[in-house]
Amino acid sequence: MDPEKTGLVPPQEGGGQSNTEASRSFGSEAEANTFFDVLKARLLNVNDWHRMAGAATAVFQLTDAEGLEVDRTVQAGDHFKIDIPGPGSVTGEGFDWVQVEAIDEGEADGAEHLTIRVRPATDPNTPRPDVAHFFSDDATSSFMVRREGTTVTAAVYGRNEKPNTAAEKLVDKARNLAVASGAIAAASKFQWKSLVEGLVRE
């Protein structure tokens, strides 16, 4: 599957991008389909991502559209409150925030899939209007699990990743430049590699 050709992942127009995938193959389509159901449940359980990704990775807390922490599967309009290793965002009261733009499940390009797309967002718990994330709101992250025949795959596709230099706080501007530069280079690759490998682990 080419994720951009399906329209499930936004086109790359500027800044950094990343493709991170991990796959498992099974002896039959029935086995693959059974595990794919497990994989979809894991992807929708955002609060468990840190446990699957392991130590030294970000902690994801699901909140509703108003920023209230919830313990359920993710829905469109929800937010992820993210505690990344290192300094937090002042604007986000110590956290980076993204909002769930879309959740899509179906078939595309010969594969069954479930895709969650998020975009950097404001902290819904504060009146501050600026984006509380080290990337600008041009960026998206698309979390996808899919089954193609006897193979299941977990993937994260980052697109249009640019440092958020429009932050109101000078300390956030400096932090965002430093974190985003590191994220584009290496840190996000480690984060997403740990997550996708954790998702497909037995």
PDB file of C-alpha atoms in Angstrom:
ATOM      1  CA  MET A   1       0.000   0.000   0.000  1.00  0.00           C
ATOM      2  CA  ASP A   2       1.150   3.510  -0.826  1.00  0.00           C
ATOM      3  CA  PRO A   3      -0.386   5.574   2.021  1.00  0.00           C
ATOM      4  CA  GLU A   4      -0.277   8.890   0.164  1.00  0.00           C
ATOM      5  CA  LYS A   5      -1.876   7.536  -3.019  1.00  0.00           C
ATOM      6  CA  THR A   6      -4.810   6.253  -0.964  1.00  0.00           C
ATOM      7  CA  GLY A   7      -5.388   9.745   0.444  1.00  0.00           C
ATOM      8  CA  LEU A   8      -5.112   8.405   3.998  1.00  0.00           C
ATOM      9  CA  VAL A   9      -1.907  10.393   4.583  1.00  0.00           C
ATOM     10  CA  PRO A  10      -1.656  14.096   3.635  1.00  0.00           C
ATOM     11  CA  PRO A  11       0.801  14.994   0.853  1.00  0.00           C
ATOM     12  CA  GLN A  12       4.258  16.199   1.821  1.00  0.00           C
ATOM     13  CA  GLU A  13       4.558  19.899   0.990  1.00  0.00           C
ATOM     14  CA  GLY A  14       7.385  21.198   3.173  1.00  0.00           C
ATOM     15  CA  GLY A  15       9.480  20.591   6.261  1.00  0.00           C
ATOM     16  CA  GLY A  16      10.434  17.129   7.452  1.00  0.00           C
ATOM     17  CA  GLN A  17       8.703  13.824   6.910  1.00  0.00           C
ATOM     18  CA  SER A  18       9.033  10.293   8.236  1.00  0.00           C
ATOM     19  CA  ASN A  19       7.759   6.788   7.487  1.00  0.00           C
ATOM     20  CA  THR A  20       8.077   4.227  10.264  1.00  0.00           C
ATOM     21  CA  GLU A  21       6.707   0.699   9.874  1.00  0.00           C
ATOM     22  CA  ALA A  22       6.863  -2.709  11.557  1.00  0.00           C
ATOM     23  CA  SER A  23       5.248  -5.876  10.169  1.00  0.00           C
ATOM     24  CA  ARG A  24       4.446  -9.466  11.101  1.00  0.00           C
ATOM     25  CA  SER A  25       3.588 -12.311   8.760  1.00  0.00           C
ATOM     26  CA  PHE A  26       1.329 -15.271   9.543  1.00  0.00           C
ATOM     27  CA  GLY A  27       0.793 -18.732   8.088  1.00  0.00           C
ATOM     28  CA  SER A  28      -2.751 -18.001   6.905  1.00  0.00           C
ATOM     29  CA  GLU A  29      -5.092 -15.086   6.269  1.00  0.00           C
ATOM     30  CA  ALA A  30      -7.291 -16.295   9.109  1.00  0.00           C
ATOM     31  CA  GLU A  31      -4.402 -15.979  11.587  1.00  0.00           C
ATOM     32  CA  ALA A  32      -3.463 -12.581  10.175  1.00  0.00           C
ATOM     33  CA  ASN A  33      -7.050 -11.397  10.442  1.00  0.00           C
ATOM     34  CA  THR A  34      -7.309 -12.521  14.066  1.00  0.00           C
ATOM     35  CA  PHE A  35      -4.161 -10.595  14.967  1.00  0.00           C
ATOM     36  CA  PHE A  36      -5.334  -7.593  12.943  1.00  0.00           C
ATOM     37  CA  ASP A  37      -8.351  -7.338  15.250  1.00  0.00           C
ATOM     38  CA  VAL A  38      -5.918  -7.284  18.206  1.00  0.00           C
ATOM     39  CA  LEU A  39      -3.825  -4.646  16.457  1.00  0.00           C
ATOM     40  CA  LYS A  40      -6.813  -2.373  15.850  1.00  0.00           C
ATOM     41  CA  ALA A  41      -7.790  -2.572  19.518  1.00  0.00           C
ATOM     42  CA  ARG A  42      -4.230  -1.683  20.536  1.00  0.00           C
ATOM     43  CA  LEU A  43      -4.137   1.331  18.226  1.00  0.00           C
ATOM     44  CA  LEU A  44      -7.420   2.681  19.576  1.00  0.00           C
ATOM     45  CA  ASN A  45      -6.213   2.358  23.189  1.00  0.00           C
ATOM     46  CA  VAL A  46      -4.005   5.470  23.198  1.00  0.00           C
ATOM     47  CA  ASN A  47      -3.464   5.456  26.976  1.00  0.00           C
ATOM     48  CA  ASP A  48      -1.608   2.136  26.617  1.00  0.00           C
ATOM     49  CA  TRP A  49       0.831   3.278  23.926  1.00  0.00           C
ATOM     50  CA  HIS A  50       3.596   4.116  26.400  1.00  0.00           C
ATOM     51  CA  ARG A  51       3.500   0.639  27.902  1.00  0.00           C
ATOM     52  CA  MET A  52       3.817  -0.895  24.448  1.00  0.00           C
ATOM     53  CA  ALA A  53       6.572   1.491  23.310  1.00  0.00           C
ATOM     54  CA  GLY A  54       8.650   1.055  26.463  1.00  0.00           C
ATOM     55  CA  ALA A  55      11.006   3.157  28.555  1.00  0.00           C
ATOM     56  CA  ALA A  56      12.365   6.531  27.400  1.00  0.00           C
ATOM     57  CA  THR A  57       9.352   7.166  25.160  1.00  0.00           C
ATOM     58  CA  ALA A  58       6.538   9.702  25.371  1.00  0.00           C
ATOM     59  CA  VAL A  59       3.490   9.153  27.574  1.00  0.00           C
ATOM     60  CA  PHE A  60       0.164   9.670  25.760  1.00  0.00           C
ATOM     61  CA  GLN A  61      -2.973  10.586  27.700  1.00  0.00           C
ATOM     62  CA  LEU A  62      -6.251  10.670  25.824  1.00  0.00           C
ATOM     63  CA  THR A  63      -8.590  13.574  26.578  1.00  0.00           C
ATOM     64  CA  ASP A  64     -11.949  14.560  25.169  1.00  0.00           C
ATOM     65  CA  ALA A  65     -12.439  17.670  23.030  1.00  0.00           C
ATOM     66  CA  GLU A  66     -12.534  19.864  26.159  1.00  0.00           C
ATOM     67  CA  GLY A  67      -9.274  18.466  27.559  1.00  0.00           C
ATOM     68  CA  LEU A  68     -10.786  16.207  30.223  1.00  0.00           C
ATOM     69  CA  GLU A  69      -8.763  13.000  30.678  1.00  0.00           C
ATOM     70  CA  VAL A  70     -10.682   9.901  29.589  1.00  0.00           C
ATOM     71  CA  ASP A  71     -10.039   6.154  29.682  1.00  0.00           C
ATOM     72  CA  ARG A  72     -11.721   4.782  26.548  1.00  0.00           C
ATOM     73  CA  THR A  73     -10.977   4.244  22.881  1.00  0.00           C
ATOM     74  CA  VAL A  74     -10.098   7.289  20.815  1.00  0.00           C
ATOM     75  CA  GLN A  75     -12.718   9.293  18.909  1.00  0.00           C
ATOM     76  CA  ALA A  76     -12.494  12.055  16.311  1.00  0.00           C
ATOM     77  CA  GLY A  77     -12.226  15.433  18.054  1.00  0.00           C
ATOM     78  CA  ASP A  78     -10.323  14.021  21.040  1.00  0.00           C
ATOM     79  CA  HIS A  79      -6.887  15.288  22.063  1.00  0.00           C
ATOM     80  CA  PHE A  80      -3.652  13.544  22.993  1.00  0.00           C
ATOM     81  CA  LYS A  81      -1.874  15.156  25.939  1.00  0.00           C
ATOM     82  CA  ILE A  82       1.743  14.123  25.401  1.00  0.00           C
ATOM     83  CA  ASP A  83       4.540  14.111  27.951  1.00  0.00           C
ATOM     84  CA  ILE A  84       7.703  13.819  25.863  1.00  0.00           C
ATOM     85  CA  PRO A  85      11.098  13.088  27.418  1.00  0.00           C
ATOM     86  CA  GLY A  86      12.814  16.414  28.139  1.00  0.00           C
ATOM     87  CA  PRO A  87      11.486  19.945  28.681  1.00  0.00           C
ATOM     88  CA  GLY A  88       7.747  20.449  28.344  1.00  0.00           C
ATOM     89  CA  SER A  89       5.816  23.203  26.630  1.00  0.00           C
ATOM     90  CA  VAL A  90       4.996  26.246  28.785  1.00  0.00           C
ATOM     91  CA  THR A  91       2.015  26.992  26.554  1.00  0.00           C
ATOM     92  CA  GLY A  92       0.731  23.443  27.077  1.00  0.00           C
ATOM     93  CA  GLU A  93       1.415  23.525  30.846  1.00  0.00           C
ATOM     94  CA  GLY A  94       4.232  20.996  30.455  1.00  0.00           C
ATOM     95  CA  PHE A  95       2.651  18.934  27.680  1.00  0.00           C
ATOM     96  CA  ASP A  96       2.451  18.863  23.901  1.00  0.00           C
ATOM     97  CA  TRP A  97      -1.059  18.649  22.464  1.00  0.00           C
ATOM     98  CA  VAL A  98      -2.521  17.231  19.263  1.00  0.00           C
ATOM     99  CA  GLN A  99      -6.120  16.873  18.157  1.00  0.00           C
ATOM    100  CA  VAL A 100      -7.597  13.875  16.349  1.00  0.00           C
ATOM    101  CA  GLU A 101      -8.672  15.143  12.930  1.00  0.00           C
ATOM    102  CA  ALA A 102      -9.968  11.888  11.528  1.00  0.00           C
ATOM    103  CA  ILE A 103     -10.347   8.172  12.159  1.00  0.00           C
ATOM    104  CA  ASP A 104     -10.776   6.091   9.025  1.00  0.00           C
ATOM    105  CA  GLU A 105     -11.438   2.352   8.781  1.00  0.00           C
ATOM    106  CA  GLY A 106     -12.005   0.370   5.614  1.00  0.00           C
ATOM    107  CA  GLU A 107     -10.192  -0.973   2.564  1.00  0.00           C
ATOM    108  CA  ALA A 108      -7.761   0.873   0.326  1.00  0.00           C
ATOM    109  CA  ASP A 109      -5.286  -0.277  -2.299  1.00  0.00           C
ATOM    110  CA  GLY A 110      -5.980  -3.927  -1.506  1.00  0.00           C
ATOM    111  CA  ALA A 111      -5.493  -3.641   2.241  1.00  0.00           C
ATOM    112  CA  GLU A 112      -7.764  -3.428   5.270  1.00  0.00           C
ATOM    113  CA  HIS A 113      -6.761  -0.504   7.474  1.00  0.00           C
ATOM    114  CA  LEU A 114      -7.518   1.620  10.492  1.00  0.00           C
ATOM    115  CA  THR A 115      -5.956   5.088  10.471  1.00  0.00           C
ATOM    116  CA  ILE A 116      -5.881   7.860  13.092  1.00  0.00           C
ATOM    117  CA  ARG A 117      -4.662  11.287  11.899  1.00  0.00           C
ATOM    118  CA  VAL A 118      -3.685  13.982  14.400  1.00  0.00           C
ATOM    119  CA  ARG A 119      -2.469  17.574  14.125  1.00  0.00           C
ATOM    120  CA  PRO A 120      -0.716  19.888  16.646  1.00  0.00           C
ATOM    121  CA  ALA A 121      -3.307  21.892  18.552  1.00  0.00           C
ATOM    122  CA  THR A 122      -3.887  24.410  21.312  1.00  0.00           C
ATOM    123  CA  ASP A 123      -4.219  23.222  24.908  1.00  0.00           C
ATOM    124  CA  PRO A 124      -8.007  23.041  25.403  1.00  0.00           C
ATOM    125  CA  ASN A 125      -7.546  23.668  29.138  1.00  0.00           C
ATOM    126  CA  THR A 126      -6.172  27.192  28.676  1.00  0.00           C
ATOM    127  CA  PRO A 127      -7.342  30.321  26.853  1.00  0.00           C
ATOM    128  CA  ARG A 128      -3.992  30.677  25.053  1.00  0.00           C
ATOM    129  CA  PRO A 129      -4.569  30.682  21.283  1.00  0.00           C
ATOM    130  CA  ASP A 130      -1.148  29.393  20.209  1.00  0.00           C
ATOM    131  CA  VAL A 131      -0.351  25.793  19.321  1.00  0.00           C
ATOM    132  CA  ALA A 132       1.029  23.803  22.263  1.00  0.00           C
ATOM    133  CA  HIS A 133       3.413  21.526  20.365  1.00  0.00           C
ATOM    134  CA  PHE A 134       6.985  21.644  19.120  1.00  0.00           C
ATOM    135  CA  PHE A 135       5.720  21.291  15.530  1.00  0.00           C
ATOM    136  CA  SER A 136       3.488  23.870  13.828  1.00  0.00           C
ATOM    137  CA  ASP A 137      -0.060  22.951  12.882  1.00  0.00           C
ATOM    138  CA  ASP A 138       1.107  22.307   9.313  1.00  0.00           C
ATOM    139  CA  ALA A 139       2.331  18.934  10.587  1.00  0.00           C
ATOM    140  CA  THR A 140       0.319  15.726  10.795  1.00  0.00           C
ATOM    141  CA  SER A 141       0.980  12.291  12.219  1.00  0.00           C
ATOM    142  CA  SER A 142      -0.995   9.397  10.753  1.00  0.00           C
ATOM    143  CA  PHE A 143      -1.091   6.220  12.857  1.00  0.00           C
ATOM    144  CA  MET A 144      -2.083   3.253  10.711  1.00  0.00           C
ATOM    145  CA  VAL A 145      -2.531  -0.485  11.140  1.00  0.00           C
ATOM    146  CA  ARG A 146      -3.304  -2.591   8.095  1.00  0.00           C
ATOM    147  CA  ARG A 147      -3.580  -6.149   6.827  1.00  0.00           C
ATOM    148  CA  GLU A 148      -2.441  -7.165   3.357  1.00  0.00           C
ATOM    149  CA  GLY A 149      -2.998 -10.885   2.864  1.00  0.00           C
ATOM    150  CA  THR A 150      -1.062 -12.701   5.587  1.00  0.00           C
ATOM    151  CA  THR A 151       0.950  -9.652   6.654  1.00  0.00           C
ATOM    152  CA  VAL A 152      -0.078  -7.074   9.273  1.00  0.00           C
ATOM    153  CA  THR A 153       1.685  -3.742   9.634  1.00  0.00           C
ATOM    154  CA  ALA A 154       1.720  -0.892  12.136  1.00  0.00           C
ATOM    155  CA  ALA A 155       2.967   2.446  10.840  1.00  0.00           C
ATOM    156  CA  VAL A 156       3.362   6.127  11.650  1.00  0.00           C
ATOM    157  CA  TYR A 157       3.630   8.658   8.839  1.00  0.00           C
ATOM    158  CA  GLY A 158       4.783  12.175   9.723  1.00  0.00           C
ATOM    159  CA  ARG A 159       4.240  14.917   7.162  1.00  0.00           C
ATOM    160  CA  ASN A 160       5.072  18.631   6.863  1.00  0.00           C
ATOM    161  CA  GLU A 161       6.981  18.708  10.163  1.00  0.00           C
ATOM    162  CA  LYS A 162       8.126  22.266  10.845  1.00  0.00           C
ATOM    163  CA  PRO A 163       9.249  23.781  14.177  1.00  0.00           C
ATOM    164  CA  ASN A 164       6.546  25.827  15.890  1.00  0.00           C
ATOM    165  CA  THR A 165       8.257  29.206  15.979  1.00  0.00           C
ATOM    166  CA  ALA A 166       4.966  31.101  16.323  1.00  0.00           C
ATOM    167  CA  ALA A 167       4.688  30.256  20.032  1.00  0.00           C
ATOM    168  CA  GLU A 168       3.853  33.241  22.236  1.00  0.00           C
ATOM    169  CA  LYS A 169       6.443  32.415  24.901  1.00  0.00           C
ATOM    170  CA  LEU A 170      10.092  33.028  23.963  1.00  0.00           C
ATOM    171  CA  VAL A 171      11.127  30.022  26.054  1.00  0.00           C
ATOM    172  CA  ASP A 172       8.736  27.876  24.001  1.00  0.00           C
ATOM    173  CA  LYS A 173      10.165  29.208  20.718  1.00  0.00           C
ATOM    174  CA  ALA A 174      13.652  28.165  21.782  1.00  0.00           C
ATOM    175  CA  ARG A 175      12.425  24.840  23.121  1.00  0.00           C
ATOM    176  CA  ASN A 176      10.381  24.095  19.994  1.00  0.00           C
ATOM    177  CA  LEU A 177      13.318  24.784  17.710  1.00  0.00           C
ATOM    178  CA  ALA A 178      15.567  22.520  19.751  1.00  0.00           C
ATOM    179  CA  VAL A 179      13.036  19.706  20.184  1.00  0.00           C
ATOM    180  CA  ALA A 180      11.723  19.814  16.610  1.00  0.00           C
ATOM    181  CA  SER A 181      15.230  19.766  15.171  1.00  0.00           C
ATOM    182  CA  GLY A 182      16.019  16.723  17.287  1.00  0.00           C
ATOM    183  CA  ALA A 183      12.671  15.158  16.443  1.00  0.00           C
ATOM    184  CA  ILE A 184      13.185  15.545  12.732  1.00  0.00           C
ATOM    185  CA  ALA A 185      16.682  14.117  12.978  1.00  0.00           C
ATOM    186  CA  ALA A 186      16.329  11.197  15.378  1.00  0.00           C
ATOM    187  CA  ALA A 187      14.079  11.417  18.428  1.00  0.00           C
ATOM    188  CA  SER A 188      10.758  10.948  16.643  1.00  0.00           C
ATOM    189  CA  LYS A 189      12.190   8.026  14.695  1.00  0.00           C
ATOM    190  CA  PHE A 190      13.061   6.305  17.985  1.00  0.00           C
ATOM    191  CA  GLN A 191       9.625   7.108  19.428  1.00  0.00           C
ATOM    192  CA  TRP A 192       7.674   5.807  16.450  1.00  0.00           C
ATOM    193  CA  LYS A 193       9.923   2.779  15.907  1.00  0.00           C
ATOM    194  CA  SER A 194       9.380   1.794  19.541  1.00  0.00           C
ATOM    195  CA  LEU A 195       5.618   2.271  19.193  1.00  0.00           C
ATOM    196  CA  VAL A 196       5.088   0.349  15.950  1.00  0.00           C
ATOM    197  CA  GLU A 197       7.287  -2.519  17.122  1.00  0.00           C
ATOM    198  CA  GLY A 198       5.362  -2.600  20.392  1.00  0.00           C
ATOM    199  CA  LEU A 199       2.033  -2.659  18.543  1.00  0.00           C
ATOM    200  CA  VAL A 200       2.912  -5.721  16.451  1.00  0.00           C
ATOM    201  CA  ARG A 201       4.656  -7.584  19.275  1.00  0.00           C
ATOM    202  CA  GLU A 202       3.050 -10.895  20.251  1.00  0.00           C
TER     203      GLU A 202
END
